[in-house]
């Protein structure tokens, strides 16, 4: 079983940048597909970005060209670099892992299929 802890959230102005990190423990993430989703209270999860165990990536149309997902298997850490942030990016962001190693595109569209996720980190973008 893997434990995930997110960090790096905060408040920025529109156009700013943040880098989210997700430190994993209990299992190496190198054999997992990983991703980020965001979820507001009372709403469904929205896949933001995913990276499978082969390194293939997938992004939501709303963040494509602005966000970059990456992983450092040696550090057992997942990242999300967020540039050109917009007020509509404001949300709680969660790091997630899939031990079934599904494709990045599948996980992006089906964020409910992750079987591990962290406590989340809040991102607030002001206009």
CSV table of N, CA and C in Angstrom, one decimal:
chain,number,residue,atom,x,y,z
A,1,UNK,N,0.8,-1.2,0.0
A,1,UNK,CA,0.0,0.0,0.0
A,1,UNK,C,0.9,1.2,0.0
A,2,UNK,N,0.5,2.2,-0.7
A,2,UNK,CA,1.3,3.5,-0.9
A,2,UNK,C,0.6,4.6,-0.2
A,3,UNK,N,1.4,5.5,0.5
A,3,UNK,CA,0.8,6.7,1.1
A,3,UNK,C,1.3,7.9,0.3
A,4,UNK,N,0.5,8.8,0.1
A,4,UNK,CA,0.8,10.0,-0.8
A,4,UNK,C,0.6,11.3,0.0
A,5,UNK,N,1.5,12.2,0.0
A,5,UNK,CA,1.4,13.4,0.7
A,5,UNK,C,1.8,14.6,-0.3
A,6,UNK,N,0.8,15.4,-0.6
A,6,UNK,CA,1.0,16.5,-1.5
A,6,UNK,C,1.5,17.8,-0.8
A,7,UNK,N,2.2,18.6,-1.5
A,7,UNK,CA,2.7,19.9,-1.0
A,7,UNK,C,2.8,20.8,-2.2
A,8,UNK,N,3.0,22.1,-1.9
A,8,UNK,CA,3.2,23.1,-2.9
A,8,UNK,C,2.1,24.0,-3.3
A,9,UNK,N,0.9,23.7,-2.7
A,9,UNK,CA,-0.2,24.5,-3.0
A,9,UNK,C,-0.1,25.9,-2.4
A,10,UNK,N,-1.0,26.8,-2.8
A,10,UNK,CA,-0.9,28.1,-2.2
A,10,UNK,C,-1.8,29.1,-3.0
A,11,UNK,N,-1.6,30.4,-2.7
A,11,UNK,CA,-2.3,31.4,-3.4
A,11,UNK,C,-1.4,32.2,-4.3
A,12,UNK,N,-1.9,32.4,-5.5
A,12,UNK,CA,-1.1,33.2,-6.5
A,12,UNK,C,-2.0,34.0,-7.3
A,13,UNK,N,-1.5,35.0,-8.0
A,13,UNK,CA,-2.3,35.8,-8.9
A,13,UNK,C,-2.3,35.2,-10.2
A,14,UNK,N,-3.4,35.6,-11.0
A,14,UNK,CA,-3.5,35.1,-12.3
A,14,UNK,C,-2.2,35.3,-13.1
A,15,UNK,N,-1.8,34.2,-13.8
A,15,UNK,CA,-0.6,34.3,-14.6
A,15,UNK,C,0.6,33.7,-13.9
A,16,UNK,N,0.5,33.5,-12.6
A,16,UNK,CA,1.5,33.0,-11.8
A,16,UNK,C,1.8,31.5,-12.0
A,17,UNK,N,2.7,31.0,-11.2
A,17,UNK,CA,3.1,29.5,-11.3
A,17,UNK,C,3.2,28.9,-9.9
A,18,UNK,N,2.9,27.6,-9.9
A,18,UNK,CA,3.1,26.8,-8.7
A,18,UNK,C,3.6,25.5,-9.1
A,19,UNK,N,4.3,24.8,-8.2
A,19,UNK,CA,4.8,23.4,-8.5
A,19,UNK,C,4.3,22.6,-7.4
A,20,UNK,N,3.4,21.7,-7.7
A,20,UNK,CA,3.0,20.7,-6.7
A,20,UNK,C,3.9,19.5,-6.6
A,21,UNK,N,4.1,19.0,-5.5
A,21,UNK,CA,4.9,17.8,-5.3
A,21,UNK,C,4.0,16.7,-4.5
A,22,UNK,N,4.3,15.5,-4.8
A,22,UNK,CA,3.6,14.4,-4.1
A,22,UNK,C,4.7,13.4,-3.7
A,23,UNK,N,4.9,13.3,-2.4
A,23,UNK,CA,5.9,12.3,-1.9
A,23,UNK,C,5.2,11.0,-1.6
A,24,UNK,N,5.7,9.9,-2.1
A,24,UNK,CA,5.1,8.6,-1.9
A,24,UNK,C,6.0,7.8,-0.9
A,25,UNK,N,5.3,7.0,-0.1
A,25,UNK,CA,6.0,6.1,0.8
A,25,UNK,C,5.2,4.8,0.9
A,26,UNK,N,5.9,3.8,1.3
A,26,UNK,CA,5.2,2.5,1.4
A,26,UNK,C,5.4,1.6,0.2
A,27,UNK,N,5.6,2.2,-0.9
A,27,UNK,CA,5.8,1.4,-2.2
A,27,UNK,C,6.4,2.3,-3.2
A,28,UNK,N,7.2,1.7,-4.1
A,28,UNK,CA,7.8,2.5,-5.1
A,28,UNK,C,6.8,2.9,-6.2
A,29,UNK,N,6.8,4.1,-6.6
A,29,UNK,CA,5.8,4.6,-7.6
A,29,UNK,C,6.2,4.2,-9.0
A,30,UNK,N,7.4,3.7,-9.2
A,30,UNK,CA,7.9,3.3,-10.5
A,30,UNK,C,7.0,2.3,-11.2
A,31,UNK,N,6.4,1.5,-10.5
A,31,UNK,CA,5.5,0.4,-11.1
A,31,UNK,C,4.1,0.8,-11.1
A,32,UNK,N,3.8,2.1,-10.8
A,32,UNK,CA,2.4,2.5,-10.8
A,32,UNK,C,2.2,3.6,-11.9
A,33,UNK,N,0.9,3.7,-12.3
A,33,UNK,CA,0.5,4.9,-13.0
A,33,UNK,C,0.1,5.9,-12.0
A,34,UNK,N,0.4,7.2,-12.3
A,34,UNK,CA,0.1,8.2,-11.4
A,34,UNK,C,-0.6,9.4,-12.0
A,35,UNK,N,-1.1,10.3,-11.2
A,35,UNK,CA,-1.8,11.4,-11.8
A,35,UNK,C,-2.3,12.4,-10.7
A,36,UNK,N,-2.8,13.5,-11.3
A,36,UNK,CA,-3.4,14.5,-10.4
A,36,UNK,C,-4.9,14.7,-10.8
A,37,UNK,N,-5.7,14.9,-9.9
A,37,UNK,CA,-7.1,15.3,-10.2
A,37,UNK,C,-7.5,16.4,-9.2
A,38,UNK,N,-8.5,17.1,-9.6
A,38,UNK,CA,-9.0,18.2,-8.7
A,38,UNK,C,-10.4,18.0,-8.4
A,39,UNK,N,-10.8,18.4,-7.3
A,39,UNK,CA,-12.2,18.2,-6.9
A,39,UNK,C,-12.7,19.2,-5.9
A,40,UNK,N,-13.8,19.9,-6.2
A,40,UNK,CA,-14.4,20.8,-5.3
A,40,UNK,C,-15.4,20.1,-4.5
A,41,UNK,N,-15.7,20.7,-3.3
A,41,UNK,CA,-16.7,20.0,-2.4
A,41,UNK,C,-18.0,19.8,-3.1
A,42,UNK,N,-18.4,18.6,-3.0
A,42,UNK,CA,-19.7,18.3,-3.6
A,42,UNK,C,-19.7,18.0,-5.1
A,43,UNK,N,-18.6,18.1,-5.7
A,43,UNK,CA,-18.5,17.9,-7.2
A,43,UNK,C,-17.6,16.6,-7.5
A,44,UNK,N,-17.7,16.2,-8.7
A,44,UNK,CA,-17.0,15.0,-9.1
A,44,UNK,C,-15.5,15.3,-9.4
A,45,UNK,N,-14.7,14.3,-9.3
A,45,UNK,CA,-13.3,14.5,-9.6
A,45,UNK,C,-13.1,14.9,-11.1
A,46,UNK,N,-12.1,15.7,-11.3
A,46,UNK,CA,-11.8,16.1,-12.7
A,46,UNK,C,-10.3,15.8,-12.9
A,47,UNK,N,-10.1,14.9,-13.8
A,47,UNK,CA,-8.7,14.5,-14.1
A,47,UNK,C,-8.0,15.7,-14.7
A,48,UNK,N,-6.8,16.0,-14.2
A,48,UNK,CA,-6.0,17.1,-14.6
A,48,UNK,C,-4.8,16.7,-15.5
A,49,UNK,N,-4.1,15.7,-15.0
A,49,UNK,CA,-2.9,15.1,-15.8
A,49,UNK,C,-2.6,13.8,-15.2
A,50,UNK,N,-2.1,12.9,-16.1
A,50,UNK,CA,-1.7,11.6,-15.7
A,50,UNK,C,-0.5,11.2,-16.4
A,51,UNK,N,0.3,10.2,-15.8
A,51,UNK,CA,1.5,9.7,-16.4
A,51,UNK,C,1.5,8.2,-16.0
A,52,UNK,N,1.6,7.4,-17.1
A,52,UNK,CA,1.6,5.9,-16.8
A,52,UNK,C,3.0,5.4,-16.5
A,53,UNK,N,3.1,4.1,-16.2
A,53,UNK,CA,4.4,3.6,-15.8
A,53,UNK,C,5.3,3.5,-17.0
A,54,UNK,N,4.9,3.7,-18.2
A,54,UNK,CA,5.8,3.8,-19.3
A,54,UNK,C,6.2,5.2,-19.6
A,55,UNK,N,5.7,6.2,-18.8
A,55,UNK,CA,6.1,7.6,-19.0
A,55,UNK,C,5.2,8.3,-20.0
A,56,UNK,N,4.1,7.7,-20.5
A,56,UNK,CA,3.2,8.4,-21.4
A,56,UNK,C,2.3,9.4,-20.5
A,57,UNK,N,2.1,10.5,-21.1
A,57,UNK,CA,1.3,11.5,-20.3
A,57,UNK,C,0.0,11.9,-21.0
A,58,UNK,N,-0.9,12.4,-20.2
A,58,UNK,CA,-2.2,12.9,-20.8
A,58,UNK,C,-2.6,14.1,-20.0
A,59,UNK,N,-3.2,15.1,-20.6
A,59,UNK,CA,-3.7,16.3,-20.0
A,59,UNK,C,-5.1,16.7,-20.3
A,60,UNK,N,-5.8,17.3,-19.4
A,60,UNK,CA,-7.1,17.8,-19.7
A,60,UNK,C,-6.9,19.0,-20.7
A,61,UNK,N,-7.9,19.2,-21.5
A,61,UNK,CA,-7.8,20.2,-22.5
A,61,UNK,C,-7.6,21.6,-21.8
A,62,UNK,N,-8.2,21.8,-20.7
A,62,UNK,CA,-8.2,23.1,-20.0
A,62,UNK,C,-6.8,23.4,-19.4
A,63,UNK,N,-5.9,22.4,-19.3
A,63,UNK,CA,-4.6,22.7,-18.8
A,63,UNK,C,-3.5,22.4,-19.8
A,64,UNK,N,-3.8,21.9,-20.9
A,64,UNK,CA,-2.8,21.5,-21.9
A,64,UNK,C,-2.0,22.8,-22.3
A,65,UNK,N,-0.6,22.6,-22.3
A,65,UNK,CA,0.2,23.7,-22.7
A,65,UNK,C,0.6,24.6,-21.5
A,66,UNK,N,-0.1,24.4,-20.4
A,66,UNK,CA,0.2,25.2,-19.2
A,66,UNK,C,0.7,24.4,-18.0
A,67,UNK,N,0.3,23.1,-17.9
A,67,UNK,CA,0.7,22.2,-16.8
A,67,UNK,C,1.6,21.1,-17.4
A,68,UNK,N,2.5,20.7,-16.6
A,68,UNK,CA,3.4,19.6,-16.9
A,68,UNK,C,3.5,18.6,-15.8
A,69,UNK,N,3.2,17.4,-16.0
A,69,UNK,CA,3.3,16.3,-15.0
A,69,UNK,C,4.7,15.6,-15.3
A,70,UNK,N,5.3,15.2,-14.2
A,70,UNK,CA,6.6,14.5,-14.3
A,70,UNK,C,6.7,13.6,-13.0
A,71,UNK,N,7.6,12.7,-13.1
A,71,UNK,CA,7.9,11.8,-12.0
A,71,UNK,C,9.4,11.6,-11.8
A,72,UNK,N,9.8,11.5,-10.6
A,72,UNK,CA,11.2,11.1,-10.3
A,72,UNK,C,11.1,9.8,-9.5
A,73,UNK,N,11.3,8.7,-10.2
A,73,UNK,CA,11.1,7.4,-9.5
A,73,UNK,C,12.2,7.2,-8.4
A,74,UNK,N,13.4,7.8,-8.6
A,74,UNK,CA,14.4,7.6,-7.6
A,74,UNK,C,14.1,8.3,-6.3
A,75,UNK,N,13.4,9.4,-6.4
A,75,UNK,CA,12.9,10.2,-5.3
A,75,UNK,C,11.5,9.8,-4.8
A,76,UNK,N,10.9,8.9,-5.6
A,76,UNK,CA,9.6,8.4,-5.3
A,76,UNK,C,8.6,9.6,-5.2
A,77,UNK,N,8.7,10.5,-6.1
A,77,UNK,CA,7.9,11.8,-6.1
A,77,UNK,C,7.3,12.1,-7.4
A,78,UNK,N,6.1,12.6,-7.4
A,78,UNK,CA,5.4,13.0,-8.6
A,78,UNK,C,5.3,14.5,-8.5
A,79,UNK,N,5.3,15.2,-9.6
A,79,UNK,CA,5.2,16.7,-9.7
A,79,UNK,C,4.2,17.1,-10.7
A,80,UNK,N,3.7,18.3,-10.4
A,80,UNK,CA,2.8,19.0,-11.4
A,80,UNK,C,3.3,20.5,-11.4
A,81,UNK,N,3.9,20.9,-12.5
A,81,UNK,CA,4.3,22.2,-12.7
A,81,UNK,C,3.1,23.0,-13.4
A,82,UNK,N,2.7,24.0,-12.7
A,82,UNK,CA,1.5,24.7,-13.2
A,82,UNK,C,1.9,26.2,-13.5
A,83,UNK,N,1.8,26.5,-14.8
A,83,UNK,CA,2.2,27.9,-15.3
A,83,UNK,C,0.9,28.6,-15.8
A,84,UNK,N,1.1,29.9,-16.0
A,84,UNK,CA,0.0,30.7,-16.5
A,84,UNK,C,-1.4,30.3,-15.8
A,85,UNK,N,-1.3,30.3,-14.5
A,85,UNK,CA,-2.5,29.9,-13.8
A,85,UNK,C,-3.7,30.9,-14.0
A,86,UNK,N,-4.9,30.4,-14.0
A,86,UNK,CA,-6.1,31.1,-14.2
A,86,UNK,C,-7.0,31.0,-12.9
A,87,UNK,N,-7.9,31.9,-12.7
A,87,UNK,CA,-8.8,31.8,-11.5
A,87,UNK,C,-9.6,30.5,-11.6
A,88,UNK,N,-9.9,30.0,-12.8
A,88,UNK,CA,-10.7,28.8,-12.9
A,88,UNK,C,-9.9,27.5,-12.5
A,89,UNK,N,-8.6,27.7,-12.3
A,89,UNK,CA,-7.7,26.6,-11.8
A,89,UNK,C,-7.9,26.4,-10.3
A,90,UNK,N,-8.5,27.4,-9.6
A,90,UNK,CA,-8.7,27.3,-8.2
A,90,UNK,C,-9.5,26.0,-7.8
A,91,UNK,N,-8.8,25.2,-6.9
A,91,UNK,CA,-9.5,24.0,-6.5
A,91,UNK,C,-8.6,23.3,-5.5
A,92,UNK,N,-9.0,22.1,-5.0
A,92,UNK,CA,-8.2,21.2,-4.2
A,92,UNK,C,-7.6,20.2,-5.2
A,93,UNK,N,-6.3,20.1,-5.1
A,93,UNK,CA,-5.6,19.2,-6.0
A,93,UNK,C,-5.1,17.9,-5.3
A,94,UNK,N,-5.4,16.8,-5.9
A,94,UNK,CA,-5.0,15.5,-5.2
A,94,UNK,C,-4.1,14.7,-6.1
A,95,UNK,N,-3.1,14.2,-5.5
A,95,UNK,CA,-2.2,13.2,-6.1
A,95,UNK,C,-2.8,11.8,-6.0
A,96,UNK,N,-2.6,11.0,-7.0
A,96,UNK,CA,-3.2,9.7,-7.0
A,96,UNK,C,-2.4,8.7,-7.7
A,97,UNK,N,-2.6,7.4,-7.3
A,97,UNK,CA,-1.8,6.3,-7.8
A,97,UNK,C,-2.7,5.2,-8.2
A,98,UNK,N,-2.3,4.5,-9.3
A,98,UNK,CA,-3.1,3.3,-9.8
A,98,UNK,C,-2.2,2.1,-9.8
A,99,UNK,N,-2.4,1.2,-9.0
A,99,UNK,CA,-1.6,0.0,-8.9
A,99,UNK,C,-1.9,-1.0,-10.1
A,100,UNK,N,-3.0,-0.8,-10.8
A,100,UNK,CA,-3.3,-1.6,-11.9
A,100,UNK,C,-2.6,-1.2,-13.2
A,101,UNK,N,-1.9,0.0,-13.1
A,101,UNK,CA,-1.1,0.5,-14.2
A,101,UNK,C,-1.9,0.7,-15.5
A,102,UNK,N,-3.0,1.3,-15.3
A,102,UNK,CA,-3.8,1.7,-16.5
A,102,UNK,C,-3.2,2.8,-17.3
A,103,UNK,N,-3.6,3.0,-18.5
A,103,UNK,CA,-3.0,4.1,-19.3
A,103,UNK,C,-3.3,5.5,-18.8
A,104,UNK,N,-2.4,6.4,-19.2
A,104,UNK,CA,-2.6,7.8,-18.7
A,104,UNK,C,-3.9,8.3,-19.3
A,105,UNK,N,-4.3,8.0,-20.5
A,105,UNK,CA,-5.5,8.5,-21.1
A,105,UNK,C,-6.7,8.0,-20.4
A,106,UNK,N,-6.7,6.7,-20.0
A,106,UNK,CA,-7.8,6.1,-19.2
A,106,UNK,C,-8.0,6.8,-17.9
A,107,UNK,N,-6.9,7.0,-17.2
A,107,UNK,CA,-6.9,7.6,-15.8
A,107,UNK,C,-7.4,9.0,-15.9
A,108,UNK,N,-6.9,9.7,-16.9
A,108,UNK,CA,-7.4,11.1,-17.1
A,108,UNK,C,-8.9,11.2,-17.2
A,109,UNK,N,-9.5,10.3,-17.9
A,109,UNK,CA,-10.9,10.3,-18.1
A,109,UNK,C,-11.7,9.6,-17.0
A,110,UNK,N,-11.0,8.8,-16.3
A,110,UNK,CA,-11.7,8.0,-15.2
A,110,UNK,C,-11.0,8.2,-13.9
A,111,UNK,N,-10.9,9.4,-13.3
A,111,UNK,CA,-10.1,9.6,-12.1
A,111,UNK,C,-10.7,8.8,-10.9
A,112,UNK,N,-11.9,8.3,-11.0
A,112,UNK,CA,-12.5,7.5,-9.9
A,112,UNK,C,-11.8,6.2,-9.8
A,113,UNK,N,-11.0,5.8,-10.8
A,113,UNK,CA,-10.4,4.4,-10.8
A,113,UNK,C,-9.1,4.4,-10.1
A,114,UNK,N,-8.5,5.6,-9.7
A,114,UNK,CA,-7.3,5.5,-8.8
A,114,UNK,C,-7.7,4.8,-7.6
A,115,UNK,N,-6.7,4.0,-7.1
A,115,UNK,CA,-7.0,3.3,-5.8
A,115,UNK,C,-6.2,3.8,-4.6
A,116,UNK,N,-5.4,4.8,-4.8
A,116,UNK,CA,-4.8,5.6,-3.7
A,116,UNK,C,-4.8,7.1,-4.1
A,117,UNK,N,-5.0,7.9,-3.0
A,117,UNK,CA,-4.8,9.3,-3.2
A,117,UNK,C,-4.5,10.0,-1.9
A,118,UNK,N,-4.0,11.2,-2.0
A,118,UNK,CA,-3.5,11.9,-0.8
A,118,UNK,C,-4.6,12.8,-0.2
A,119,UNK,N,-4.2,13.6,0.7
A,119,UNK,CA,-5.2,14.5,1.4
A,119,UNK,C,-5.5,15.8,0.6
A,120,UNK,N,-4.7,16.0,-0.4
A,120,UNK,CA,-5.0,17.2,-1.2
A,120,UNK,C,-4.2,18.4,-0.8
A,121,UNK,N,-4.0,19.3,-1.7
A,121,UNK,CA,-3.4,20.6,-1.5
A,121,UNK,C,-4.2,21.7,-2.2
A,122,UNK,N,-4.4,22.8,-1.6
A,122,UNK,CA,-5.3,23.8,-2.1
A,122,UNK,C,-4.6,24.8,-3.0
A,123,UNK,N,-5.1,25.1,-4.2
A,123,UNK,CA,-4.6,26.1,-5.1
A,123,UNK,C,-5.6,27.1,-5.2
A,124,UNK,N,-5.2,28.4,-5.0
A,124,UNK,CA,-6.1,29.5,-5.1
A,124,UNK,C,-5.5,30.5,-6.1
A,125,UNK,N,-6.2,30.9,-7.1
A,125,UNK,CA,-5.7,31.8,-8.1
A,125,UNK,C,-6.6,33.0,-8.1
A,126,UNK,N,-6.1,34.2,-7.9
A,126,UNK,CA,-6.9,35.4,-7.8
A,126,UNK,C,-6.7,36.2,-9.1
A,127,UNK,N,-7.7,36.9,-9.5
A,127,UNK,CA,-7.7,37.7,-10.7
A,127,UNK,C,-7.1,39.1,-10.5
